[in-house]
Amino acid sequence: MKILLTQHPCAYSPANTDSRQLVGYQKMMEHVPDLDFVFSTSRGALLEQYLKRQAARVANRLPALAGLKRELIFRLGQISWLGADIDHHRPDVLVSYGQMGLVDRSVRRVPVFYTGGLMTDDLLRARFGAHGVAEGRARQLASEGRKLDDLDIYHSHTNASTELLKYYFPEHAAKFITIPFFIGDLRGISDEDFHDKWLRTPRRVVFVGNQARLKRLDVLIRAWTELASSRADAEFIVISNFADGPVDIPANQNITVRQNLSHGAVMGLLRSAHFFFMPSDRDSYGLVFIEAMALGCAILCSNMEVQREIVVGNGAGLACDPTNFFDVIDRMRMMLDAKTPEVWAQNGRRAFDTTFAPATVAQQYATVWKDLARRKVR
């Protein structure tokens, strides 16, 4: 069965979540061998993706272009130059990740599986401010609504997004499904390693975030500094390249900073960690939460819909308001002083095994794609 991926990972930076997902799709063949993935490589499609990505990068780096950035988020969501790829590969299913692949289906009969989502109110508020929620919601509804007649399945990674889609577009409810991210190279910690690390002291807290300010490392450091005097049995490891600016790190507080680590090295530190703290200002998802759950960490996340669904809903940790210092320090103290914090970590492992493990997720995708391939396209 041949799957044409409308995006190419070269349009993104290697560490980008979108790039990781696109590259990761090919690892599904380890679990479902009869899948065959090809990328969109026609010059027109690649040029279109490249120009859109560069425009987004410029807008991200220049605060004065905040208005342009908002327009880009809601308007640059379609890829038009796919005809050559479809004619060349003759795929069974077209998979569009984040940007909708436009297809004249009166000429090319191919079912379309689109991955997207509606921002939750909390995420809209974090991105555009309280006064931007209504405008942001209206813009996104217009953007996503234009795509619904031209696709067969609209896939989101979270129930929070799927439920919003069903609420705003009830006439298309049958098209909306939820399947988690596929993280093909992720393997859970073994029972033996899990039990060994939770017997060890000092307790190890890890933060991972390339954009340290966005991920609210400053608030975590301030809270840790107040707690550290009574927590000689704990250490804090900060993993960041500080891409959005420096954060003051005090000396003599059991804090270690690690930069320019490979993904494997980051996973190694998470595997040794007891806690993973990252109450980000905004995260549309946060793959690192799933990674921390798989590797046996108790988690502190932000009190936003998607993170509550992934972490708190699975009993894997606590949520806090990253804009409220007292809420952050209270939750940190609660977790560090808990008699059996490994219960949160064990719940997270269980959720990974049952819901997020690569073999499980791959089968969910494959089932939907195979059903689509059997359908008669309108």
CSV table of C-alpha atoms in Angstrom, one decimal:
chain,number,residue,atom,x,y,z
A,1,MET,CA,0.0,0.0,0.0
A,2,LYS,CA,1.5,3.3,-1.1
A,3,ILE,CA,1.2,6.5,1.0
A,4,LEU,CA,2.2,9.8,-0.5
A,5,LEU,CA,3.3,12.3,2.1
A,6,THR,CA,2.5,15.8,0.8
A,7,GLN,CA,5.2,17.5,3.0
A,8,HIS,CA,9.0,16.9,2.8
A,9,PRO,CA,11.1,17.0,5.9
A,10,CYS,CA,13.6,19.3,4.2
A,11,ALA,CA,11.1,22.1,4.6
A,12,TYR,CA,11.7,22.0,8.4
A,13,SER,CA,14.6,22.0,10.8
A,14,PRO,CA,15.6,18.5,11.9
A,15,ALA,CA,14.5,19.1,15.6
A,16,ASN,CA,11.1,20.5,14.5
A,17,THR,CA,8.2,18.3,15.6
A,18,ASP,CA,6.8,18.3,12.1
A,19,SER,CA,10.1,17.0,10.7
A,20,ARG,CA,10.3,14.3,13.3
A,21,GLN,CA,6.8,13.2,12.5
A,22,LEU,CA,7.4,13.1,8.7
A,23,VAL,CA,10.6,11.2,9.1
A,24,GLY,CA,9.0,9.0,11.7
A,25,TYR,CA,6.2,7.8,9.4
A,26,GLN,CA,8.7,5.6,7.6
A,27,LYS,CA,9.4,3.7,10.8
A,28,MET,CA,5.8,2.5,10.8
A,29,MET,CA,6.9,-0.2,8.3
A,30,GLU,CA,8.7,-1.9,11.2
A,31,HIS,CA,5.2,-2.6,12.6
A,32,VAL,CA,3.1,-2.7,9.5
A,33,PRO,CA,5.4,-4.0,6.7
A,34,ASP,CA,2.9,-3.6,3.8
A,35,LEU,CA,3.0,0.2,4.1
A,36,ASP,CA,5.2,2.1,1.6
A,37,PHE,CA,5.9,5.8,2.1
A,38,VAL,CA,7.0,8.4,-0.5
A,39,PHE,CA,7.6,12.1,-0.1
A,40,SER,CA,6.3,14.9,-2.3
A,41,THR,CA,9.4,15.8,-4.4
A,42,SER,CA,8.1,17.7,-7.4
A,43,ARG,CA,9.8,21.1,-7.9
A,44,GLY,CA,6.6,23.0,-7.6
A,45,ALA,CA,5.6,21.4,-4.3
A,46,LEU,CA,9.0,21.6,-2.8
A,47,LEU,CA,9.4,25.3,-3.7
A,48,GLU,CA,6.0,26.1,-2.3
A,49,GLN,CA,6.8,24.4,1.0
A,50,TYR,CA,10.3,26.1,1.2
A,51,LEU,CA,8.9,29.6,0.6
A,52,LYS,CA,6.2,29.2,3.2
A,53,ARG,CA,8.6,27.9,5.8
A,54,GLN,CA,11.0,30.8,5.2
A,55,ALA,CA,8.2,33.3,5.5
A,56,ALA,CA,7.2,31.8,8.8
A,57,ARG,CA,10.8,31.9,10.1
A,58,VAL,CA,11.1,35.6,9.2
A,59,ALA,CA,7.9,36.4,11.0
A,60,ASN,CA,8.9,34.4,14.1
A,61,ARG,CA,12.2,36.3,14.4
A,62,LEU,CA,10.8,39.9,14.0
A,63,PRO,CA,8.3,40.9,16.8
A,64,ALA,CA,7.2,43.8,14.6
A,65,LEU,CA,5.7,41.3,12.1
A,66,ALA,CA,3.3,39.7,14.7
A,67,GLY,CA,0.4,40.6,12.5
A,68,LEU,CA,2.0,38.9,9.5
A,69,LYS,CA,2.8,35.8,11.7
A,70,ARG,CA,-0.9,35.6,12.5
A,71,GLU,CA,-1.8,35.7,8.8
A,72,LEU,CA,0.7,33.1,8.0
A,73,ILE,CA,-0.6,30.7,10.6
A,74,PHE,CA,-4.1,30.8,9.2
A,75,ARG,CA,-3.5,31.3,5.5
A,76,LEU,CA,-0.4,29.3,4.5
A,77,GLY,CA,-2.1,26.0,5.1
A,78,GLN,CA,-2.4,24.5,1.6
A,79,ILE,CA,-0.1,22.9,-1.0
A,80,SER,CA,-1.3,23.3,-4.6
A,81,TRP,CA,1.5,21.7,-6.7
A,82,LEU,CA,0.9,18.0,-6.1
A,83,GLY,CA,-0.4,16.8,-9.4
A,84,ALA,CA,3.1,15.7,-10.7
A,85,ASP,CA,3.7,13.6,-7.5
A,86,ILE,CA,0.3,11.9,-7.7
A,87,ASP,CA,0.7,11.1,-11.4
A,88,HIS,CA,4.2,9.7,-10.8
A,89,HIS,CA,3.6,7.6,-7.6
A,90,ARG,CA,-0.1,6.7,-8.1
A,91,PRO,CA,-0.6,6.5,-4.3
A,92,ASP,CA,-3.4,4.6,-2.5
A,93,VAL,CA,-3.8,7.5,0.0
A,94,LEU,CA,-2.6,11.1,0.1
A,95,VAL,CA,-1.4,12.1,3.6
A,96,SER,CA,-1.3,15.8,4.3
A,97,TYR,CA,0.5,16.8,7.5
A,98,GLY,CA,-0.4,20.3,8.7
A,99,GLN,CA,-0.8,21.7,5.2
A,100,MET,CA,-3.7,20.5,3.1
A,101,GLY,CA,-2.9,18.9,-0.2
A,102,LEU,CA,-5.3,20.3,-2.8
A,103,VAL,CA,-6.4,17.7,-5.4
A,104,ASP,CA,-8.8,18.0,-8.3
A,105,ARG,CA,-10.5,14.7,-7.7
A,106,SER,CA,-12.4,14.8,-10.9
A,107,VAL,CA,-9.1,14.1,-12.5
A,108,ARG,CA,-7.1,12.2,-9.8
A,109,ARG,CA,-9.1,9.8,-7.7
A,110,VAL,CA,-7.1,9.6,-4.5
A,111,PRO,CA,-8.5,9.7,-0.9
A,112,VAL,CA,-7.1,12.4,1.4
A,113,PHE,CA,-6.1,12.0,5.0
A,114,TYR,CA,-5.3,15.4,6.6
A,115,THR,CA,-3.6,16.0,9.9
A,116,GLY,CA,-4.5,19.3,11.5
A,117,GLY,CA,-6.4,20.6,14.5
A,118,LEU,CA,-8.1,23.5,16.2
A,119,MET,CA,-6.2,25.4,18.8
A,120,THR,CA,-7.8,25.2,22.2
A,121,ASP,CA,-8.9,28.4,23.9
A,122,ASP,CA,-6.0,28.3,26.2
A,123,LEU,CA,-3.5,28.0,23.3
A,124,LEU,CA,-5.2,30.8,21.4
A,125,ARG,CA,-5.0,33.0,24.5
A,126,ALA,CA,-1.3,32.2,25.0
A,127,ARG,CA,-0.5,32.9,21.3
A,128,PHE,CA,-2.6,36.0,20.7
A,129,GLY,CA,-3.6,37.4,24.1
A,130,ALA,CA,-7.0,37.5,25.6
A,131,HIS,CA,-8.3,39.9,23.0
A,132,GLY,CA,-7.1,37.7,20.2
A,133,VAL,CA,-9.1,34.6,21.2
A,134,ALA,CA,-12.3,35.5,19.3
A,135,GLU,CA,-10.4,36.7,16.2
A,136,GLY,CA,-8.1,33.7,16.3
A,137,ARG,CA,-10.9,31.3,16.6
A,138,ALA,CA,-12.8,32.9,13.7
A,139,ARG,CA,-9.8,32.8,11.5
A,140,GLN,CA,-9.0,29.2,12.2
A,141,LEU,CA,-12.5,28.1,11.7
A,142,ALA,CA,-12.5,29.8,8.3
A,143,SER,CA,-9.1,28.3,7.5
A,144,GLU,CA,-10.1,24.7,8.4
A,145,GLY,CA,-13.6,25.0,7.1
A,146,ARG,CA,-12.4,25.6,3.6
A,147,LYS,CA,-10.7,22.2,3.6
A,148,LEU,CA,-13.4,19.9,4.9
A,149,ASP,CA,-15.2,19.3,1.6
A,150,ASP,CA,-11.9,18.2,0.0
A,151,LEU,CA,-10.8,15.6,2.5
A,152,ASP,CA,-12.0,12.2,3.6
A,153,ILE,CA,-10.5,12.0,7.1
A,154,TYR,CA,-9.5,14.9,9.3
A,155,HIS,CA,-7.1,13.6,11.9
A,156,SER,CA,-6.0,15.3,15.2
A,157,HIS,CA,-3.5,14.1,17.8
A,158,THR,CA,-5.7,15.0,20.8
A,159,ASN,CA,-9.3,14.6,21.8
A,160,ALA,CA,-9.4,18.3,22.8
A,161,SER,CA,-9.0,19.2,19.1
A,162,THR,CA,-11.3,16.6,17.8
A,163,GLU,CA,-14.1,17.6,20.2
A,164,LEU,CA,-13.7,21.2,19.1
A,165,LEU,CA,-14.0,20.2,15.5
A,166,LYS,CA,-17.1,18.2,16.1
A,167,TYR,CA,-18.6,21.1,18.0
A,168,TYR,CA,-18.0,23.7,15.3
A,169,PHE,CA,-18.5,21.4,12.2
A,170,PRO,CA,-21.2,18.9,13.3
A,171,GLU,CA,-22.1,18.2,9.6
A,172,HIS,CA,-18.6,16.7,9.1
A,173,ALA,CA,-18.4,14.8,12.5
A,174,ALA,CA,-17.9,11.4,10.9
A,175,LYS,CA,-14.6,12.7,9.3
A,176,PHE,CA,-12.9,13.6,12.6
A,177,ILE,CA,-10.7,11.1,14.4
A,178,THR,CA,-8.0,11.1,17.1
A,179,ILE,CA,-4.7,9.2,16.8
A,180,PRO,CA,-1.7,10.2,19.0
A,181,PHE,CA,1.7,11.2,17.5
A,182,PHE,CA,3.7,8.3,16.1
A,183,ILE,CA,7.1,8.4,17.8
A,184,GLY,CA,8.8,5.6,16.0
A,185,ASP,CA,12.1,5.5,17.8
A,186,LEU,CA,10.7,5.7,21.3
A,187,ARG,CA,11.1,2.7,23.6
A,188,GLY,CA,9.9,2.6,27.2
A,189,ILE,CA,12.1,2.0,30.2
A,190,SER,CA,12.3,-1.6,31.5
A,191,ASP,CA,10.8,-2.6,34.8
A,192,GLU,CA,14.2,-3.3,36.3
A,193,ASP,CA,15.7,0.1,35.2
A,194,PHE,CA,12.5,1.9,36.5
A,195,HIS,CA,12.7,0.3,39.9
A,196,ASP,CA,16.5,0.9,40.2
A,197,LYS,CA,16.3,4.6,39.5
A,198,TRP,CA,13.5,5.2,41.9
A,199,LEU,CA,15.6,3.6,44.6
A,200,ARG,CA,18.4,6.1,43.9
A,201,THR,CA,19.1,9.4,45.5
A,202,PRO,CA,19.5,12.3,44.9
A,203,ARG,CA,16.2,12.9,43.2
A,204,ARG,CA,16.9,14.2,39.7
A,205,VAL,CA,14.7,16.8,38.1
A,206,VAL,CA,15.1,17.5,34.3
A,207,PHE,CA,13.9,20.4,32.2
A,208,VAL,CA,14.1,20.1,28.4
A,209,GLY,CA,13.3,23.1,26.2
A,210,ASN,CA,15.3,24.7,23.4
A,211,GLN,CA,13.3,27.9,23.9
A,212,ALA,CA,13.9,28.3,27.6
A,213,ARG,CA,11.9,31.5,28.1
A,214,LEU,CA,8.9,30.2,26.3
A,215,LYS,CA,9.0,27.0,28.4
A,216,ARG,CA,9.2,29.2,31.6
A,217,LEU,CA,12.5,28.0,32.8
A,218,ASP,CA,12.8,31.4,34.6
A,219,VAL,CA,9.9,30.6,36.8
A,220,LEU,CA,11.1,27.1,37.5
A,221,ILE,CA,14.6,28.4,38.5
A,222,ARG,CA,13.1,31.0,40.8
A,223,ALA,CA,10.9,28.3,42.4
A,224,TRP,CA,13.8,25.8,42.6
A,225,THR,CA,16.0,28.4,44.3
A,226,GLU,CA,13.4,28.9,47.1
A,227,LEU,CA,13.1,25.1,47.5
A,228,ALA,CA,16.7,24.1,47.1
A,229,SER,CA,17.8,25.2,50.6
A,230,SER,CA,15.7,22.4,52.1
A,231,ARG,CA,16.3,20.0,49.2
A,232,ALA,CA,19.9,18.9,49.4
A,233,ASP,CA,18.7,15.5,48.2
A,234,ALA,CA,17.7,16.8,44.8
A,235,GLU,CA,19.4,18.1,41.7
A,236,PHE,CA,18.1,20.1,38.7
A,237,ILE,CA,19.4,19.5,35.2
A,238,VAL,CA,18.6,22.1,32.6
A,239,ILE,CA,18.8,21.0,28.9
A,240,SER,CA,18.5,24.0,26.6
A,241,ASN,CA,20.2,25.9,23.9
A,242,PHE,CA,18.5,29.1,25.0
A,243,ALA,CA,17.3,29.9,21.5
A,244,ASP,CA,15.0,32.7,22.6
A,245,GLY,CA,17.4,34.4,24.9
A,246,PRO,CA,19.4,33.7,28.1
A,247,VAL,CA,18.0,32.8,31.5
A,248,ASP,CA,19.8,33.6,34.7
A,249,ILE,CA,21.1,30.4,36.4
A,250,PRO,CA,22.2,31.0,40.0
A,251,ALA,CA,25.3,29.2,41.3
A,252,ASN,CA,25.4,26.7,44.2
A,253,GLN,CA,21.8,25.6,43.8
A,254,ASN,CA,22.5,22.0,42.6
A,255,ILE,CA,21.7,23.2,39.0
A,256,THR,CA,23.6,21.8,36.0
A,257,VAL,CA,23.1,23.2,32.5
A,258,ARG,CA,23.6,21.0,29.4
A,259,GLN,CA,23.7,22.4,25.9
A,260,ASN,CA,24.0,21.1,22.4
A,261,LEU,CA,23.0,17.5,23.3
A,262,SER,CA,22.0,14.9,20.8
A,263,HIS,CA,18.5,13.5,21.0
A,264,GLY,CA,19.9,10.3,22.3
A,265,ALA,CA,21.8,12.1,25.1
A,266,VAL,CA,18.6,13.9,26.1
A,267,MET,CA,16.7,10.6,26.2
A,268,GLY,CA,19.5,9.2,28.4
A,269,LEU,CA,19.1,12.0,30.9
A,270,LEU,CA,15.3,11.5,31.0
A,271,ARG,CA,15.8,7.8,31.5
A,272,SER,CA,17.8,8.6,34.6
A,273,ALA,CA,15.4,11.4,35.9
A,274,HIS,CA,12.8,11.0,38.5
A,275,PHE,CA,10.9,14.2,37.5
A,276,PHE,CA,10.3,16.2,34.3
A,277,PHE,CA,9.2,19.8,34.9
A,278,MET,CA,8.2,22.0,32.0
A,279,PRO,CA,5.2,24.3,32.6
A,280,SER,CA,5.4,26.0,29.2
A,281,ASP,CA,3.6,29.2,28.3
A,282,ARG,CA,2.3,27.4,25.3
A,283,ASP,CA,2.6,24.0,23.7
A,284,SER,CA,0.3,22.7,20.9
A,285,TYR,CA,1.3,19.2,22.0
A,286,GLY,CA,4.7,18.5,23.4
A,287,LEU,CA,6.3,15.2,22.3
A,288,VAL,CA,8.7,15.4,25.2
A,289,PHE,CA,5.8,14.7,27.6
A,290,ILE,CA,5.3,11.3,26.0
A,291,GLU,CA,9.0,10.7,26.0
A,292,ALA,CA,9.2,11.5,29.7
A,293,MET,CA,6.2,9.2,30.5
A,294,ALA,CA,7.8,6.3,28.5
A,295,LEU,CA,11.0,6.8,30.5
A,296,GLY,CA,9.4,6.7,33.9
A,297,CYS,CA,9.3,10.4,35.0
A,298,ALA,CA,6.7,12.1,37.1
A,299,ILE,CA,5.7,15.2,35.3
A,300,LEU,CA,4.8,18.8,36.0
A,301,CYS,CA,3.2,20.5,33.0
A,302,SER,CA,1.2,23.7,32.3
A,303,ASN,CA,-2.5,23.8,33.1
A,304,MET,CA,-3.6,23.8,29.4
A,305,GLU,CA,-6.2,21.5,27.8
A,306,VAL,CA,-3.9,19.4,25.7
A,307,GLN,CA,-1.3,18.9,28.5
A,308,ARG,CA,-4.0,18.1,31.0
A,309,GLU,CA,-5.3,15.5,28.6
A,310,ILE,CA,-1.9,13.9,28.0
A,311,VAL,CA,-0.4,14.1,31.5
A,312,VAL,CA,-3.1,14.7,34.2
A,313,GLY,CA,-5.7,12.7,32.4
A,314,ASN,CA,-3.4,9.7,32.6
A,315,GLY,CA,-2.4,10.3,36.2
A,316,ALA,CA,1.2,10.9,35.1
A,317,GLY,CA,1.7,14.2,37.1
A,318,LEU,CA,0.3,17.6,38.0
A,319,ALA,CA,-0.5,20.8,36.1
A,320,CYS,CA,0.2,24.3,37.2
A,321,ASP,CA,-0.4,27.9,36.0
A,322,PRO,CA,3.0,29.0,34.6
A,323,THR,CA,2.1,32.6,35.0
A,324,ASN,CA,1.5,32.2,38.7
A,325,PHE,CA,4.7,31.7,40.7
A,326,PHE,CA,3.0,30.6,43.8
A,327,ASP,CA,1.1,27.9,41.9
A,328,VAL,CA,4.3,26.6,40.3
A,329,ILE,CA,6.2,26.4,43.6
A,330,ASP,CA,3.3,24.7,45.4
A,331,ARG,CA,3.0,22.0,42.7
A,332,MET,CA,6.8,21.5,42.7
A,333,ARG,CA,6.9,21.2,46.4
A,334,MET,CA,3.9,18.8,46.4
A,335,MET,CA,5.7,16.5,43.9
A,336,LEU,CA,9.2,16.6,45.5
A,337,ASP,CA,7.7,16.0,49.0
A,338,ALA,CA,5.3,13.2,47.9
A,339,LYS,CA,5.8,9.9,49.8
A,340,THR,CA,5.4,7.8,46.6
A,341,PRO,CA,6.0,10.1,43.6
A,342,GLU,CA,6.8,7.0,41.5
A,343,VAL,CA,3.0,6.3,41.3
A,344,TRP,CA,2.8,9.2,38.9
A,345,ALA,CA,5.7,7.8,36.9
A,346,GLN,CA,4.2,4.3,36.8
A,347,ASN,CA,0.9,5.7,35.6
A,348,GLY,CA,2.7,7.5,32.8
A,349,ARG,CA,4.5,4.3,31.8
A,350,ARG,CA,1.2,2.5,31.7
A,351,ALA,CA,-0.4,5.2,29.5
A,352,PHE,CA,2.6,5.0,27.1
A,353,ASP,CA,2.3,1.2,26.8
A,354,THR,CA,-1.5,1.2,26.2
A,355,THR,CA,-1.9,4.4,24.2
A,356,PHE,CA,1.3,6.0,22.8
A,357,ALA,CA,3.6,3.0,22.1
A,358,PRO,CA,4.8,3.0,18.4
A,359,ALA,CA,3.3,-0.5,17.6
A,360,THR,CA,-0.1,0.5,18.9
A,361,VAL,CA,-0.2,3.9,17.2
A,362,ALA,CA,1.1,2.5,13.9
A,363,GLN,CA,-1.7,0.0,13.7
A,364,GLN,CA,-4.3,2.8,14.3
A,365,TYR,CA,-2.9,4.8,11.4
A,366,ALA,CA,-2.7,1.7,9.1
A,367,THR,CA,-6.3,0.6,9.9
A,368,VAL,CA,-7.6,4.0,8.8
A,369,TRP,CA,-5.5,4.3,5.7
A,370,LYS,CA,-6.4,0.8,4.5
A,371,ASP,CA,-10.1,1.6,5.0
A,372,LEU,CA,-9.6,4.8,3.0
A,373,ALA,CA,-7.9,2.9,0.2
A,374,ARG,CA,-10.9,0.6,-0.1
A,375,ARG,CA,-13.4,3.5,-0.4
A,376,LYS,CA,-14.7,4.9,-3.6
A,377,VAL,CA,-13.6,8.6,-3.8
A,378,ARG,CA,-16.4,10.9,-4.5
